[in-house]
CSV table of C-alpha atoms in Angstrom, one decimal:
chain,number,residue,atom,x,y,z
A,939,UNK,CA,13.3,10.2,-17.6
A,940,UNK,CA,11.4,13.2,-18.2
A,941,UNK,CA,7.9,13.4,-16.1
A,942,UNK,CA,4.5,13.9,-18.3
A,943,UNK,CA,2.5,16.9,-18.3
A,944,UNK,CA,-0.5,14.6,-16.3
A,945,UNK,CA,2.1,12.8,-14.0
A,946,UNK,CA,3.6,16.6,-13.3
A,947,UNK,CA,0.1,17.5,-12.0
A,948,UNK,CA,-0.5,14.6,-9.7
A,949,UNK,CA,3.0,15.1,-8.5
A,950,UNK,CA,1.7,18.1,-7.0
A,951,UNK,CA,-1.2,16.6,-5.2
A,952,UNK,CA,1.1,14.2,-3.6
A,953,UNK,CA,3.0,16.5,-2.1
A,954,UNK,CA,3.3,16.9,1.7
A,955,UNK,CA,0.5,18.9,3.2
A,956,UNK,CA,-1.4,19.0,-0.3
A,957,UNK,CA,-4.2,15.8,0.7
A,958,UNK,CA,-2.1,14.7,3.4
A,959,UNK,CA,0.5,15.8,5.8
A,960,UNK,CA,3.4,13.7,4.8
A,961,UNK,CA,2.6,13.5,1.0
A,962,UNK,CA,3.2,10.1,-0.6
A,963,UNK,CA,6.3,10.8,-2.4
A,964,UNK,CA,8.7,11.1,0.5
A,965,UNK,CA,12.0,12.4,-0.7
A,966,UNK,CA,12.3,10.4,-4.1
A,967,UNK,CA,13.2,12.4,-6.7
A,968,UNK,CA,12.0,10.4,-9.6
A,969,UNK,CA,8.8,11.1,-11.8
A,970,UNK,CA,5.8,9.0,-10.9
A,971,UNK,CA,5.7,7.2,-13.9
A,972,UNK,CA,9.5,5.9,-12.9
A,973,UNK,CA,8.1,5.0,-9.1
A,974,UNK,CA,5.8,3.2,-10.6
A,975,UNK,CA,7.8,1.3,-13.4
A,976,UNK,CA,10.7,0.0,-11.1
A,977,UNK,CA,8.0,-1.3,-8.6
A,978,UNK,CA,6.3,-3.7,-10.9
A,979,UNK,CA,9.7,-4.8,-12.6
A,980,UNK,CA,10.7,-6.0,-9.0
A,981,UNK,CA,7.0,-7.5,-8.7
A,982,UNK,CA,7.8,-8.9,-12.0
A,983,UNK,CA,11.0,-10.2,-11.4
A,984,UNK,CA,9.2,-12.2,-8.1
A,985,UNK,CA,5.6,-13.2,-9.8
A,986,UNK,CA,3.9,-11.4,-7.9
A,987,UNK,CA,1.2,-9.5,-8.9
A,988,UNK,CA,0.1,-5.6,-6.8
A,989,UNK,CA,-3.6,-6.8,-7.7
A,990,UNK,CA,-2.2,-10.0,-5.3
A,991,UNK,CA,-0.3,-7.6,-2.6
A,992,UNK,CA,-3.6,-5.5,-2.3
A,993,UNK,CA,-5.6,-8.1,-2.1
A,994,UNK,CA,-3.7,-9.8,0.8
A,995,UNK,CA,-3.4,-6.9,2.4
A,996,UNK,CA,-7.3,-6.0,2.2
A,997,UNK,CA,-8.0,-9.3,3.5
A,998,UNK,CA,-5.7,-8.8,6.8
A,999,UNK,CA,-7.5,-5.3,7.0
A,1000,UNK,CA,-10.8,-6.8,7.3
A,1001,UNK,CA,-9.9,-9.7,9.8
A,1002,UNK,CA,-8.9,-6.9,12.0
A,1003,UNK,CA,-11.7,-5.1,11.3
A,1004,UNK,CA,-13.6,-7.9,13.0
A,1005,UNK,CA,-12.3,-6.6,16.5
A,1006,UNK,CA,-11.7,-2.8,15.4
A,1007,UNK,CA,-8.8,-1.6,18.1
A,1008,UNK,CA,-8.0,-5.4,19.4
A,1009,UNK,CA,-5.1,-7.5,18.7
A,1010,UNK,CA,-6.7,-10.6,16.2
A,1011,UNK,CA,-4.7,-13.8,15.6
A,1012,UNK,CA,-4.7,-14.8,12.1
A,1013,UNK,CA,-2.8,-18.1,12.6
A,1014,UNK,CA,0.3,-17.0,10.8
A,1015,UNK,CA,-0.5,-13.0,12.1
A,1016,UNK,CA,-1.7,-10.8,14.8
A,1017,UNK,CA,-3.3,-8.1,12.9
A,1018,UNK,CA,-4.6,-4.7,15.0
A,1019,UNK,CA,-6.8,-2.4,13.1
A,1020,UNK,CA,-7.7,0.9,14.3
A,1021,UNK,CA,-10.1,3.7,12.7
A,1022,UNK,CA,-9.9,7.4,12.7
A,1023,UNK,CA,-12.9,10.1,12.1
A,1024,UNK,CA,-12.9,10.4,7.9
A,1025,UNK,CA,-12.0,9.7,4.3
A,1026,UNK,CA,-8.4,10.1,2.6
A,1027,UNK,CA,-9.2,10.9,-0.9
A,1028,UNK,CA,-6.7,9.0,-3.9
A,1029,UNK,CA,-4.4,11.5,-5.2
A,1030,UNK,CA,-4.8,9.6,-8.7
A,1031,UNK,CA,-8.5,11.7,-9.1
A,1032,UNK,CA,-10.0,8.6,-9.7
A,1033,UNK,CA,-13.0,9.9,-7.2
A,1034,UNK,CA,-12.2,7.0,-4.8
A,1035,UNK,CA,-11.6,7.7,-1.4
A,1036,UNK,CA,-10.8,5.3,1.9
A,1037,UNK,CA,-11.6,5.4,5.0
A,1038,UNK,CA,-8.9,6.3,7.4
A,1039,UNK,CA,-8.3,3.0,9.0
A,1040,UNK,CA,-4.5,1.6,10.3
A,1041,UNK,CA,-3.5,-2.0,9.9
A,1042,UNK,CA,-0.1,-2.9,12.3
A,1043,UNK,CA,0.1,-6.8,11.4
A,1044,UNK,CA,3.0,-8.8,13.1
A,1045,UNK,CA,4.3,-11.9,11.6
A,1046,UNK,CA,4.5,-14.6,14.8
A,1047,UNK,CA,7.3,-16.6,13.5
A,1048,UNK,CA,9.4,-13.7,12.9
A,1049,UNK,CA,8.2,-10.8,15.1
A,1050,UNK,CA,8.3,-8.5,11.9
A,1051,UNK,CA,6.1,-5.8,11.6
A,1052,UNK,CA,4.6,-3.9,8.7
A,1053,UNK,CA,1.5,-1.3,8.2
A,1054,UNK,CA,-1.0,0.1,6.0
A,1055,UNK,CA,-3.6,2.4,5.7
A,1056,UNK,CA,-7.2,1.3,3.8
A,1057,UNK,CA,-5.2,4.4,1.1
A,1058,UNK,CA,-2.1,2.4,0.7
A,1059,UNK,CA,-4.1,-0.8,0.1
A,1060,UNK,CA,-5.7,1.3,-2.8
A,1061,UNK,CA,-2.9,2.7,-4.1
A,1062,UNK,CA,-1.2,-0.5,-4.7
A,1063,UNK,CA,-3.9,-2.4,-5.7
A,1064,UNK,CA,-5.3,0.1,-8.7
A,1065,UNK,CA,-2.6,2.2,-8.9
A,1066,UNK,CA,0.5,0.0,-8.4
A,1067,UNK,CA,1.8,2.7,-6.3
A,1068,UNK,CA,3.9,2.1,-2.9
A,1069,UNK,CA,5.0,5.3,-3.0
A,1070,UNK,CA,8.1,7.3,-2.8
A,1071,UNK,CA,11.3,6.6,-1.3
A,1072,UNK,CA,11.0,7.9,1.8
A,1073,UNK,CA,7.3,8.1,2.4
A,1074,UNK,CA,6.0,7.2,5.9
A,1075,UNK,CA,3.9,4.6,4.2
A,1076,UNK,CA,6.4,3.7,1.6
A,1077,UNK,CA,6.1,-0.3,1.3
A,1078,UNK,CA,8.8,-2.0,-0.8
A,1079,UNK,CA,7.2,-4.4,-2.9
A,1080,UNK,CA,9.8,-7.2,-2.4
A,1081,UNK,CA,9.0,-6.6,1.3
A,1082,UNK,CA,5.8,-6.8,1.4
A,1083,UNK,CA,5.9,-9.6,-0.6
A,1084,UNK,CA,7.9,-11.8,1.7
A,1085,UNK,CA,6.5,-10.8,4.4
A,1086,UNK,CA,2.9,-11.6,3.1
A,1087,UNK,CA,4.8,-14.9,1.7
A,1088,UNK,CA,3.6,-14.4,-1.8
A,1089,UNK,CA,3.6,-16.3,-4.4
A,1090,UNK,CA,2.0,-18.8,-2.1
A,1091,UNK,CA,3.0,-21.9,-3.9
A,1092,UNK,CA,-0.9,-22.9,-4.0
A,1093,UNK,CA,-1.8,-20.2,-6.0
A,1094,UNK,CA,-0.4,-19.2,-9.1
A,1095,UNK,CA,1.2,-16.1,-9.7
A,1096,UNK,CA,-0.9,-13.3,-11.8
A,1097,UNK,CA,0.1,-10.8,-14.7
């Protein structure tokens, strides 16, 4: 798939060392737009929504927000936040920025761990971007899903 003249330019940006020192697209050779795409067909394929990933993963942020740099237990979680000095700007020039802020959260039945920054949360969430194979902070959206246990059979999936 050949890469569009405006996805060729944001490629750039995401680069390593260009906003931030590991870049977001790792080592994955595909153009953005092709990231993107196969991400929400496996979120389509599970109902799941990234407006529902982010939004679950915003909520864990702030709970461990609550006791910035201490373990929280979330019931099903222990969530640990921690904060850094400054903003991460989003490579998508959408003049958003986050602040950069950590989130380790542990699932207690299964000792699993995943993490996000406030960025990631963004990315997803407006963007539908995990980012590139190989990324640092690469989440695969099947993953995150399970792990997050979503769709939540109480709520209903969303488009």
């Amino acid at each position: 798939m050949k890469e569009n003249p405006r996805d060729a330019l944001l490629r750039i940006d995401m680069e390593a060392g260009r906003l931030i020192k590991d870049g977001f697209l790792g080592t994955d050779p595909r153009p953005l737009s092709e990231i993107i795409s196969q991400d929400l067909d496996t979120l389509a394929a599970l109902e799941v929504s990234h407006v529902i990933l982010g939004e679950a993963m915003r909520q864990l942020t702030r709970k461990g927000m609550a006791a910035m740099g201490e373990e929280v237990d979330t019931g099903e979680y222990l969530v640990k936040t921690e904060e850094y000095m400054g903003w991460l700007g989003c490579p998508f020039k959408d003049a958003r920025r986050a602040a950069k802020r950590n989130t380790r959260v542990t699932d207690k039945a299964t000792g699993q761990q995943m993490r996000w920054s406030d960025l990631s949360i963004h990315l997803i969430e407006e963007h539908a971007f995990f980012q590139g194979k190989g990324s640092p902070f690469r989440l695969e959206p099947e993953a995150l899903a399970a792990f997050l246990r979503l769709p939540r059979p109480d709520r209903p999936a969303e488009a």
